[in-house]
Coordinates of C-alpha atoms and ligand atoms in Angstrom, one line a residue:
M113 CA 125.4 133.9 99.0
T114 CA 129.1 133.3 98.4
A115 CA 130.1 130.4 96.3
P116 CA 133.4 129.1 95.1
N117 CA 132.4 129.5 91.4
V118 CA 129.5 130.5 89.2
N119 CA 128.2 126.9 88.6
T120 CA 127.9 126.4 92.3
L121 CA 126.2 129.7 92.7
W122 CA 123.8 129.0 89.9
G123 CA 122.9 125.5 91.3
E124 CA 122.4 127.0 94.8
V125 CA 120.2 129.8 93.6
I126 CA 118.0 127.3 91.7
I127 CA 117.7 124.9 94.6
E128 CA 117.3 127.6 97.2
E129 CA 114.5 129.3 95.2
L130 CA 112.8 125.9 94.7
A131 CA 112.7 125.4 98.5
R132 CA 111.4 129.0 98.9
Q133 CA 108.6 128.2 96.5
G134 CA 107.5 125.5 98.8
V135 CA 109.1 122.5 97.2
G136 CA 110.0 120.0 99.9
A137 CA 111.7 117.3 97.9
V138 CA 113.5 116.5 94.7
C139 CA 114.2 113.3 92.8
I140 CA 117.7 112.9 91.5
A141 CA 119.5 110.4 89.2
P142 CA 123.2 110.3 89.0
G143 CA 125.4 111.9 86.4
S144 CA 128.2 114.5 86.1
R145 CA 126.7 117.4 84.2
S146 CA 124.1 118.0 86.9
T147 CA 126.7 118.2 89.7
P148 CA 126.0 121.8 90.7
L149 CA 122.3 121.1 91.1
V150 CA 122.9 117.8 93.0
M151 CA 125.5 119.4 95.3
A152 CA 123.1 122.2 96.1
A153 CA 120.2 119.9 96.7
A154 CA 122.3 117.6 98.9
N155 CA 123.5 120.5 101.0
H156 CA 120.1 122.1 101.4
S157 CA 118.7 121.3 104.9
D158 CA 115.0 121.7 104.0
L159 CA 114.9 119.4 101.0
E160 CA 114.2 115.7 101.1
I161 CA 116.0 113.8 98.4
F162 CA 114.8 110.7 96.6
S163 CA 117.8 109.3 94.9
H164 CA 117.1 106.9 92.0
L165 CA 119.4 105.0 89.7
D166 CA 117.2 105.0 86.7
E167 CA 115.7 108.2 85.2
R168 CA 112.6 106.5 83.8
S169 CA 111.6 105.2 87.3
A170 CA 112.7 108.5 88.9
A171 CA 110.3 110.4 86.7
F172 CA 107.4 108.1 87.4
F173 CA 108.2 108.2 91.1
A174 CA 108.0 112.0 91.0
L175 CA 104.8 111.7 89.0
G176 CA 103.3 109.5 91.7
R177 CA 104.1 111.9 94.4
A178 CA 102.5 114.7 92.5
K179 CA 99.4 112.6 91.7
R180 CA 99.0 112.3 95.4
T181 CA 99.6 115.9 96.5
G182 CA 99.2 118.3 93.5
E183 CA 102.7 119.6 94.2
P184 CA 105.7 119.0 91.8
T185 CA 108.7 117.1 93.0
P186 CA 111.4 118.5 90.7
L187 CA 113.6 116.0 88.8
I188 CA 117.3 116.5 88.2
C189 CA 119.3 114.5 85.7
T190 CA 122.4 114.7 83.6
S191 CA 122.6 115.4 79.9
G192 CA 121.9 113.0 77.0
T193 CA 119.5 110.1 77.0
A194 CA 119.1 110.5 80.8
A195 CA 116.8 113.4 80.0
A196 CA 115.0 111.3 77.3
N197 CA 114.2 108.7 79.9
F198 CA 112.0 111.2 81.7
H199 CA 109.8 111.3 78.6
P200 CA 107.2 108.6 79.3
A201 CA 106.3 110.1 82.6
V202 CA 106.2 113.6 81.1
I203 CA 103.6 112.3 78.7
E204 CA 101.5 110.8 81.5
A205 CA 101.9 114.1 83.5
D206 CA 100.7 116.1 80.5
A207 CA 97.7 113.8 79.7
A208 CA 96.7 113.3 83.4
R209 CA 97.4 117.0 84.2
V210 CA 99.9 116.4 87.0
P211 CA 102.5 119.0 88.0
M212 CA 106.0 118.0 87.1
L213 CA 109.3 120.0 86.9
L214 CA 112.2 118.7 84.9
L215 CA 115.7 120.2 85.4
T216 CA 117.9 118.7 82.8
A217 CA 121.6 119.5 82.9
D218 CA 123.0 120.3 79.5
R219 CA 126.4 120.9 77.8
P220 CA 127.2 124.5 76.9
P221 CA 125.6 125.7 73.7
E222 CA 128.7 125.5 71.4
L223 CA 128.9 121.7 71.9
R224 CA 125.4 121.1 70.5
D225 CA 125.6 119.1 67.3
S226 CA 129.4 118.8 67.5
G227 CA 129.8 115.1 68.3
A228 CA 130.7 116.0 71.9
N229 CA 130.1 113.1 74.3
Q230 CA 126.7 112.7 75.9
T231 CA 125.4 115.7 74.1
I232 CA 122.0 115.6 72.4
D233 CA 119.5 118.3 71.4
Q234 CA 117.6 118.9 74.6
I235 CA 115.9 122.0 73.4
Q236 CA 112.1 121.5 73.9
L237 CA 112.9 117.8 74.2
Y238 CA 109.4 117.0 75.4
G239 CA 107.7 118.9 72.6
D240 CA 104.3 120.3 73.3
A241 CA 103.8 118.0 76.3
T242 CA 105.1 120.9 78.5
R243 CA 103.2 123.8 79.9
W244 CA 106.3 125.9 79.8
Y245 CA 109.9 125.5 78.6
R246 CA 113.1 127.6 79.1
T247 CA 116.8 127.1 78.3
L248 CA 118.7 128.9 80.9
P249 CA 121.7 131.1 79.9
E250 CA 125.1 130.1 81.0
P251 CA 125.8 130.7 84.7
E252 CA 127.2 134.1 85.6
A253 CA 127.4 136.1 88.8
E254 CA 125.5 139.0 87.3
P255 CA 122.7 140.6 89.3
R256 CA 120.1 140.8 86.6
K257 CA 120.8 137.2 85.5
L258 CA 120.3 136.0 89.0
R259 CA 117.0 137.8 89.4
M260 CA 116.0 136.2 86.1
L261 CA 117.1 132.9 87.5
R262 CA 115.0 133.2 90.7
T263 CA 112.0 134.5 88.6
T264 CA 112.4 131.6 86.3
V265 CA 112.3 129.1 89.1
A266 CA 109.2 130.8 90.5
R267 CA 107.6 130.7 87.1
A268 CA 108.5 127.1 86.5
V269 CA 106.9 125.9 89.8
S270 CA 103.9 128.1 89.2
S271 CA 103.4 127.1 85.6
S272 CA 103.5 123.4 86.6
K273 CA 100.4 124.1 88.8
R274 CA 98.4 126.3 86.4
A275 CA 95.1 125.1 85.0
P276 CA 95.5 122.5 83.8
P277 CA 98.6 121.5 85.7
G278 CA 101.4 119.6 83.8
P279 CA 105.1 119.3 83.1
V280 CA 107.6 122.2 82.9
H281 CA 111.0 121.7 81.5
V282 CA 114.0 123.9 82.3
D283 CA 117.3 123.0 80.5
V284 CA 120.3 124.0 82.5
P285 CA 123.6 124.2 80.6
F286 CA 126.8 124.1 82.6
R287 CA 130.5 124.5 81.5
K288 CA 133.2 122.7 83.4
P289 CA 134.4 122.7 86.2
L290 CA 131.2 121.3 87.6
E291 CA 132.4 120.7 91.1
P292 CA 132.7 123.4 93.8
V293 CA 136.3 124.2 93.1
E294 CA 137.6 127.6 94.1
S295 CA 137.8 130.5 91.6
D296 CA 137.5 134.2 91.6
E297 CA 134.2 134.2 89.6
V298 CA 132.0 135.3 92.5
S299 CA 133.1 138.3 94.5
P300 CA 132.9 137.9 98.3
E301 CA 131.0 141.2 98.3
F302 CA 128.4 140.0 95.8
E303 CA 125.5 139.6 98.2
R304 CA 126.2 142.9 100.0
D305 CA 126.4 144.8 96.6
H306 CA 123.4 143.1 95.1
P307 CA 121.0 142.2 97.9
R308 CA 118.0 141.6 95.6
A309 CA 119.9 139.0 93.5
A310 CA 120.5 137.2 96.8
G311 CA 116.8 136.5 97.0
R312 CA 114.1 137.4 99.6
D313 CA 113.1 135.9 102.8
G314 CA 110.3 134.0 101.2
P315 CA 109.6 133.2 97.5
Y316 CA 111.2 135.6 95.1
V317 CA 107.9 135.9 93.3
R318 CA 104.7 134.6 94.9
T319 CA 101.9 133.3 92.7
E320 CA 98.3 133.8 93.8
R321 CA 95.8 131.9 91.8
G322 CA 92.0 131.9 92.3
R323 CA 89.5 129.3 91.5
Q324 CA 88.1 129.4 88.1
T325 CA 84.6 130.8 88.4
L326 CA 81.7 131.9 86.2
D327 CA 79.7 135.1 86.2
E328 CA 76.4 135.1 87.9
A329 CA 74.3 135.1 84.7
T330 CA 76.0 132.0 83.4
V331 CA 75.6 130.2 86.8
A332 CA 72.0 131.1 86.8
S333 CA 71.5 129.8 83.2
V334 CA 73.2 126.5 84.1
A335 CA 71.1 126.3 87.3
T336 CA 67.9 126.8 85.2
A337 CA 69.0 124.0 82.8
V338 CA 69.6 121.7 85.7
S339 CA 66.3 122.6 87.4
D340 CA 64.4 122.2 84.2
A341 CA 65.8 118.7 83.7
E342 CA 63.6 115.9 84.9
R343 CA 66.3 113.3 84.3
G344 CA 69.9 114.1 84.9
L345 CA 73.2 112.3 85.5
I346 CA 76.4 113.5 87.1
V347 CA 79.3 111.6 85.7
V348 CA 82.7 111.9 87.4
G349 CA 85.6 110.5 85.5
P350 CA 89.2 110.1 86.7
Q351 CA 90.5 113.0 88.7
P352 CA 93.7 113.8 90.5
A353 CA 93.7 112.6 94.1
W354 CA 94.0 116.1 95.5
T355 CA 90.8 117.3 93.7
E356 CA 88.2 119.0 95.9
H357 CA 84.8 117.3 95.3
R358 CA 82.6 117.5 98.3
S359 CA 80.2 120.0 96.6
I360 CA 79.7 117.5 93.7
V361 CA 78.2 115.2 96.3
D362 CA 76.1 118.0 97.6
L363 CA 74.9 118.7 94.1
A364 CA 73.9 115.1 93.7
D365 CA 72.0 115.3 97.0
A366 CA 70.3 118.6 95.9
T367 CA 69.1 117.2 92.5
G368 CA 68.8 113.5 93.4
F369 CA 70.6 112.8 90.1
P370 CA 72.5 109.5 90.0
L371 CA 76.2 110.1 90.6
L372 CA 78.2 107.8 88.4
V373 CA 81.7 107.6 89.9
D374 CA 84.7 106.3 88.1
P375 CA 87.0 104.1 90.3
L376 CA 89.6 106.9 89.9
S377 CA 87.3 109.8 90.5
G378 CA 88.0 110.1 94.2
L379 CA 84.3 109.7 94.8
R380 CA 83.9 105.9 94.6
F381 CA 85.1 105.4 98.1
G382 CA 84.6 107.7 101.1
P383 CA 81.4 109.5 102.1
G384 CA 78.9 109.7 99.3
P385 CA 75.5 111.4 98.7
K386 CA 72.7 110.6 101.2
T387 CA 69.7 111.2 99.0
A388 CA 71.0 110.3 95.5
P389 CA 72.3 106.9 94.3
R390 CA 76.1 106.6 94.0
C391 CA 76.6 104.3 91.1
G392 CA 79.7 102.1 90.4
G393 CA 78.0 99.1 88.7
Y394 CA 77.2 100.9 85.5
D395 CA 79.8 99.0 83.5
G396 CA 77.4 96.0 84.0
Y397 CA 73.9 97.5 83.6
L398 CA 74.3 100.3 81.2
H399 CA 74.3 97.8 78.3
P400 CA 72.1 98.6 75.3
S401 CA 69.8 95.7 75.9
V402 CA 69.1 96.9 79.4
T403 CA 68.7 100.6 78.5
V404 CA 66.8 100.1 75.2
E405 CA 63.4 101.1 76.6
W406 CA 64.7 103.9 78.8
P407 CA 64.0 107.5 78.2
D408 CA 67.2 109.5 77.6
P409 CA 68.5 111.8 80.3
D410 CA 67.8 115.4 79.7
I411 CA 71.1 116.6 81.0
V412 CA 74.5 115.1 81.8
L413 CA 77.0 117.0 83.9
R414 CA 80.5 115.6 83.3
V415 CA 83.5 116.3 85.5
G416 CA 87.0 114.7 85.3
G417 CA 88.6 112.7 82.5
S418 CA 87.1 110.1 80.2
P419 CA 85.5 107.3 82.3
T420 CA 87.4 104.1 82.4
S421 CA 84.2 102.1 81.5
A422 CA 83.7 101.7 77.8
V423 CA 80.1 100.7 78.6
L424 CA 79.4 104.0 80.2
Q425 CA 81.1 105.9 77.4
E426 CA 79.0 104.1 74.9
Y427 CA 75.8 104.9 76.9
L428 CA 76.7 108.6 77.0
E429 CA 77.3 108.5 73.2
R430 CA 73.9 106.8 72.6
V431 CA 71.7 109.2 74.6
D432 CA 70.5 112.5 73.3
A433 CA 71.1 114.9 76.2
R434 CA 72.4 118.3 76.8
S435 CA 75.9 117.4 77.9
F436 CA 78.0 119.9 79.9
L437 CA 81.7 119.3 80.2
V438 CA 82.9 121.0 83.4
D439 CA 86.6 121.6 83.2
A440 CA 88.7 124.3 84.9
G441 CA 91.5 123.4 82.5
G442 CA 89.3 124.1 79.5
G443 CA 90.2 120.8 77.9
W444 CA 87.9 119.0 75.6
E445 CA 88.2 115.5 77.1
E446 CA 85.3 113.8 75.5
A447 CA 86.2 111.5 72.6
A448 CA 82.7 110.7 71.6
F449 CA 82.2 114.4 70.6
T450 CA 78.6 114.6 71.9
A451 CA 79.2 117.5 74.4
T452 CA 77.0 120.5 73.9
D453 CA 78.5 122.9 76.4
L454 CA 82.0 123.5 77.8
L455 CA 82.1 125.2 81.2
Q456 CA 85.6 126.4 82.0
V457 CA 85.1 126.5 85.7
D458 CA 86.2 124.7 88.8
G459 CA 83.8 121.8 89.1
D460 CA 83.5 121.9 92.9
W461 CA 82.9 125.6 92.9
L462 CA 80.2 125.3 90.3
A463 CA 78.6 122.4 92.1
A464 CA 78.5 124.5 95.4
E465 CA 76.9 127.4 93.5
L466 CA 74.3 125.1 91.9
A467 CA 73.5 123.0 94.9
G468 CA 71.6 125.8 96.6
R469 CA 69.5 126.8 93.7
V470 CA 68.4 123.7 91.8
S471 CA 65.3 121.5 92.3
R472 CA 65.0 117.7 92.4
G473 CA 64.4 115.7 89.3
D474 CA 62.0 112.8 88.4
P475 CA 62.1 110.2 91.3
A476 CA 61.3 107.4 88.9
W477 CA 64.5 108.1 87.0
V478 CA 66.5 108.1 90.3
D479 CA 64.8 104.9 91.5
R480 CA 65.8 103.2 88.2
F481 CA 69.4 103.7 89.0
D482 CA 69.0 103.1 92.7
Q483 CA 67.4 99.7 92.1
L484 CA 69.8 98.6 89.4
E485 CA 72.8 99.6 91.5
T486 CA 71.5 97.5 94.4
R487 CA 70.7 94.6 92.1
Y488 CA 74.1 94.7 90.5
W489 CA 76.0 94.4 93.8
E490 CA 73.6 91.8 95.2
L491 CA 74.1 89.7 92.1
L492 CA 77.9 90.0 92.4
E493 CA 77.7 88.8 96.0
S494 CA 75.6 85.8 95.1
V495 CA 78.1 84.4 92.5
E496 CA 81.6 83.3 92.5
L497 CA 83.6 86.2 91.0
P498 CA 86.3 85.7 88.4
A499 CA 89.6 85.2 90.4
E500 CA 91.0 88.5 89.2
G501 CA 87.9 90.4 90.2
A502 CA 87.8 88.7 93.6
I503 CA 91.4 89.9 94.2
V504 CA 90.2 93.5 93.8
D505 CA 87.2 92.9 96.0
T506 CA 89.3 91.4 98.7
V507 CA 91.9 94.2 98.7
L508 CA 89.1 96.8 99.1
D509 CA 87.6 94.8 102.0
Q510 CA 90.9 94.2 103.8
I511 CA 92.9 97.4 103.3
P512 CA 92.7 99.5 106.4
D513 CA 90.8 102.9 106.2
G514 CA 92.9 105.6 104.7
G515 CA 94.8 103.2 102.4
V516 CA 95.9 103.9 98.9
V517 CA 95.1 101.5 96.0
F518 CA 97.0 102.0 92.9
A519 CA 95.4 100.1 89.9
S520 CA 97.6 99.3 86.9
N521 CA 96.5 99.2 83.3
S522 CA 94.9 97.2 81.9
M523 CA 92.7 94.7 83.8
P524 CA 93.3 95.9 87.4
V525 CA 91.7 99.3 86.8
R526 CA 88.9 97.8 84.8
D527 CA 88.3 95.2 87.6
L528 CA 88.4 98.0 90.1
D529 CA 85.6 99.6 88.1
R530 CA 83.5 96.5 87.9
F531 CA 84.2 94.9 91.2
G532 CA 84.8 97.9 93.4
Q533 CA 81.5 98.5 95.1
P534 CA 81.1 102.1 96.3
R535 CA 81.5 102.4 100.0
D536 CA 82.0 105.0 102.7
K537 CA 85.4 103.6 103.7
P538 CA 87.9 106.4 103.0
L539 CA 90.4 105.2 100.4
T540 CA 92.5 106.9 97.8
T541 CA 92.6 105.3 94.3
I542 CA 95.2 106.2 91.7
G543 CA 96.1 105.0 88.3
N544 CA 98.0 106.1 85.2
R545 CA 95.0 106.8 83.0
G546 CA 96.4 109.9 81.3
A547 CA 98.1 107.9 78.6
S548 CA 97.3 104.5 80.0
G549 CA 100.9 103.2 79.7
I550 CA 102.0 100.0 81.4
D551 CA 105.5 101.4 81.9
G552 CA 106.4 103.1 85.2
I553 CA 103.4 101.7 87.1
T554 CA 105.5 100.4 90.1
S555 CA 107.4 103.7 90.3
T556 CA 104.3 105.8 90.2
A557 CA 102.7 103.7 92.9
L558 CA 105.7 103.9 95.1
G559 CA 105.9 107.7 94.5
A560 CA 102.3 108.0 95.6
G561 CA 103.1 105.8 98.6
S562 CA 106.0 108.1 99.6
E563 CA 103.5 110.8 100.2
S564 CA 100.8 108.7 101.9
E565 CA 100.2 107.9 105.5
G566 CA 98.0 104.8 104.9
D567 CA 98.9 101.4 103.5
L568 CA 99.7 101.3 99.8
V569 CA 98.5 98.4 97.7
L570 CA 99.6 98.2 94.0
L571 CA 97.4 96.0 91.9
T572 CA 99.5 95.1 88.8
G573 CA 99.6 92.7 85.9
D574 CA 102.7 90.8 85.1
L575 CA 103.7 92.8 82.0
A576 CA 103.4 96.1 83.8
F577 CA 105.4 94.6 86.7
Y578 CA 108.0 93.4 84.2
H579 CA 108.3 96.8 82.6
D580 CA 109.3 98.6 85.8
M581 CA 111.1 96.0 87.9
N582 CA 113.9 98.7 88.3
G583 CA 111.3 100.8 90.2
L584 CA 111.3 98.3 93.1
L585 CA 114.6 99.7 94.3
A586 CA 112.7 102.8 95.5
I587 CA 111.2 100.7 98.3
D588 CA 114.5 100.6 100.0
R589 CA 116.2 103.7 98.7
C590 CA 113.2 106.0 99.2
D591 CA 111.9 104.2 102.3
V592 CA 108.4 103.4 101.0
E593 CA 106.3 100.5 102.3
A594 CA 104.1 98.7 99.8
T595 CA 102.1 95.6 99.2
I596 CA 102.4 94.7 95.5
V597 CA 99.8 92.3 94.3
L598 CA 101.2 90.8 91.2
I599 CA 98.3 89.2 89.2
N600 CA 100.3 86.9 87.0
N601 CA 98.3 85.7 84.1
D602 CA 101.4 85.2 82.0
G603 CA 101.0 87.9 79.5
G604 CA 98.6 90.6 78.6
G605 CA 95.2 89.4 79.8
I606 CA 93.5 92.5 78.2
F607 CA 94.1 91.1 74.7
H608 CA 91.6 88.3 75.4
M609 CA 89.0 91.0 75.3
L610 CA 89.9 91.9 71.7
P611 CA 88.8 90.3 68.5
I612 CA 92.5 89.7 67.7
S613 CA 92.3 86.8 70.2
E614 CA 90.4 84.9 67.4
F615 CA 93.5 85.1 65.2
D616 CA 96.0 82.7 66.6
P617 CA 98.7 82.8 65.3
P618 CA 99.8 85.6 65.8
F619 CA 97.6 86.3 68.9
T620 CA 99.6 84.3 71.5
E621 CA 103.1 85.1 70.3
H622 CA 102.7 88.7 69.4
F623 CA 99.8 90.0 71.5
K624 CA 99.4 88.0 74.6
T625 CA 103.1 87.5 74.8
P626 CA 103.4 84.8 77.5
H627 CA 106.9 84.9 79.0
G628 CA 106.9 82.1 81.6
L629 CA 109.1 84.3 83.8
D630 CA 109.6 83.3 87.4
F631 CA 109.4 86.7 89.3
S632 CA 110.2 85.3 92.7
P633 CA 113.9 86.3 92.5
T634 CA 112.8 89.9 92.7
G635 CA 112.0 89.2 96.3
S636 CA 115.7 88.3 97.1
L637 CA 117.0 90.9 94.7
Y638 CA 115.2 93.8 96.3
D639 CA 115.0 92.2 99.8
L640 CA 111.2 91.9 99.8
Q641 CA 109.0 89.3 101.2
Y642 CA 107.8 87.3 98.2
T643 CA 104.8 85.0 98.4
R644 CA 103.1 83.0 95.7
T645 CA 99.6 82.2 96.6
L646 CA 96.6 80.7 94.9
P647 CA 93.5 82.9 94.4
A648 CA 91.7 80.9 97.0
D649 CA 94.3 81.8 99.6
F650 CA 94.8 85.4 98.6
A651 CA 92.6 86.9 101.4
E652 CA 94.7 85.1 104.0
S653 CA 98.0 86.2 102.4
I654 CA 97.0 89.9 102.2
R655 CA 95.6 89.9 105.8
E656 CA 99.0 88.7 107.0
T657 CA 100.8 91.3 105.0
F658 CA 98.7 94.1 106.6
E659 CA 99.6 92.8 110.0
M660 CA 103.4 92.8 109.4
D661 CA 105.8 95.6 108.8
G662 CA 107.8 96.0 105.6
S663 CA 107.0 95.5 102.0
A664 CA 105.8 92.4 100.2
I665 CA 105.1 91.1 96.8
I666 CA 102.1 88.7 96.6
E667 CA 102.1 86.9 93.3
V668 CA 98.7 85.3 92.4
P669 CA 98.8 83.1 89.3
T670 CA 95.6 83.4 87.3
D671 CA 94.4 82.2 83.9
A672 CA 93.7 85.0 81.6
E673 CA 91.4 83.0 79.3
D674 CA 89.3 81.6 82.2
N675 CA 89.0 85.1 83.7
H676 CA 88.0 86.6 80.4
R677 CA 85.3 83.9 79.9
E678 CA 84.0 84.3 83.5
R679 CA 83.9 88.1 83.2
A680 CA 81.9 87.7 79.9
E681 CA 79.5 85.2 81.6
L682 CA 79.0 87.5 84.5
A683 CA 78.3 90.4 82.2
D684 CA 75.7 88.3 80.4
L685 CA 74.1 87.4 83.8
V686 CA 73.9 91.0 84.8
I687 CA 72.3 92.0 81.5
E688 CA 69.8 89.2 81.8
D689 CA 69.0 90.0 85.4
C690 CA 68.8 93.8 84.9
S691 CA 66.8 93.8 81.6
Ligands
LIG765 C1 104.3 101.2 77.5 C2 103.1 100.4 77.0 N1 103.3 99.4 76.1 C3 102.3 98.7 75.6 C4 101.0 99.0 75.9 C5 99.9 98.2 75.4 N2 99.3 97.4 76.4 C6 98.2 97.7 77.1 S1 97.7 96.6 78.2 C7 99.0 95.6 77.8 C8 99.2 94.3 78.5 C9 99.2 94.5 80.0 O1 99.5 93.3 80.6 P1 99.6 93.1 82.1 O2 100.3 94.2 82.8 O3 100.0 91.7 82.4 O4 98.1 93.3 82.6 P2 96.7 92.5 82.2 O5 96.3 92.9 80.8 O6 97.0 91.0 82.2 O7 95.8 93.0 83.2 C10 99.8 96.2 76.8 C11 101.0 95.5 76.3 C12 100.8 100.1 76.8 N3 99.6 100.4 77.3 N4 101.9 100.7 77.3

């Protein structure tokens, strides 16, 4: 642990301790103030570096990696608005509960509010979106300070993974010189004289964290409530891709209760329950005119975030049931405010505990869902799907096992919900549903792809694609392979679903915002294969893409208004058929 100056020493200790905490990669964007951190990262043999030009894309890329793995990929940037550009991804990481660690280089404290160049107030820049925040003191070769530094790094990594996981911000001031120029600031005997400050073989501080459990009496009382229920539902909303959930399937099998799985729950695709219906068509059949004569469920067990389907959310709001929110993070993610119980416990652990002690519910209730679910998907097979829905269906059919489907906001994720039939095929689905932004979609998807073995398909609309065209550079710089399906309906198709579409003007100009952009130059700009294909030829195009190496953009022009009308007609057909 000898270093030419204190800044170099400081940067090396931070980076070394990150690696000892198990961090395997960092995302970096260029700048001067962060030099000691970047130098240390670049010189560390165990760290993979993902180098980005644009901080906003970098942060979403790191977010995507963590959405896949549950481990933070620390972000390093210079001072000023560079740090502010991390903010949208920080908000998504907070809302979606994804580990993120931000190391923002800063000017020394006396330059704050002084008019000094590239100096902004970075203190708690991300407000209460962070799980933990620290401003580091100025670098110094002082044993206690270095033990503090290692402990802070350990705490930062650990805090990003606590329940619920989320962003951690460490602001790191440096005074010039920032480069590894020689000085007498660090004595050559420093490590010999202060071995503990030089760190330990492994992590300086290890964090051990157990699963959130409940005491026996509480588990028994929940088991009684479940067993006493004739009619139950298990509703699984969006969950991070790393979430354990096999026992939830076992609980569905034990109770027979229909398992309603959001397309981002991790349970829509891959092995499902054997003796309980796995339902994905509820957005069609849980309409009030279908359910009007139904008895209410007695109990609803809810795991994960708010479901993507408004129809499902409205159904859960309508029924009078004992409604358990199961959430290890202790959040209150239920905007209809109908929950009766919050269980702050790991959902998979609770499901495993319950599965062995509950009895099966009313078979007529189970049959109702079983039959509707079958009917829904049979109906969809018998009609011509709206083009945008057919694209989703085709991707799910064609993507090889083990693939990753990233669904953008707004229509792609909704179409994945409506047209993504549950199946045993193992697939990972990811979206940005924490704050549902359309910024950073491409970067998040590519970040997820950088941690995935299987094929990556991004389903994106044109406005979301436009927002993050910078992110495409990561395909080359970060060596990620992706198939980007650009559903180009020339503006925000989602707005056709809203009553504002009846008010034109200003609907077209200020809501739908058609742009008429020709995106094909992104192919040559980023050296990607670019194909424009009609919906009817999409299946052929994507098949060819899966057969070749490298990344591709497949643009499919669609008509938002037609698609909206066809979705509405199909919804009416489902209601008529299922009532
Ligand atoms: C950063 C951000 N700005 C604005 C919005 C509001 N918004 C939600 S969906 C949407 C349009 C999305 O259009 P597109 O990506 O083409 O997808 P489509 O609706 O056609 O499926 C907009 C502007 C948002 N969610 N995030």
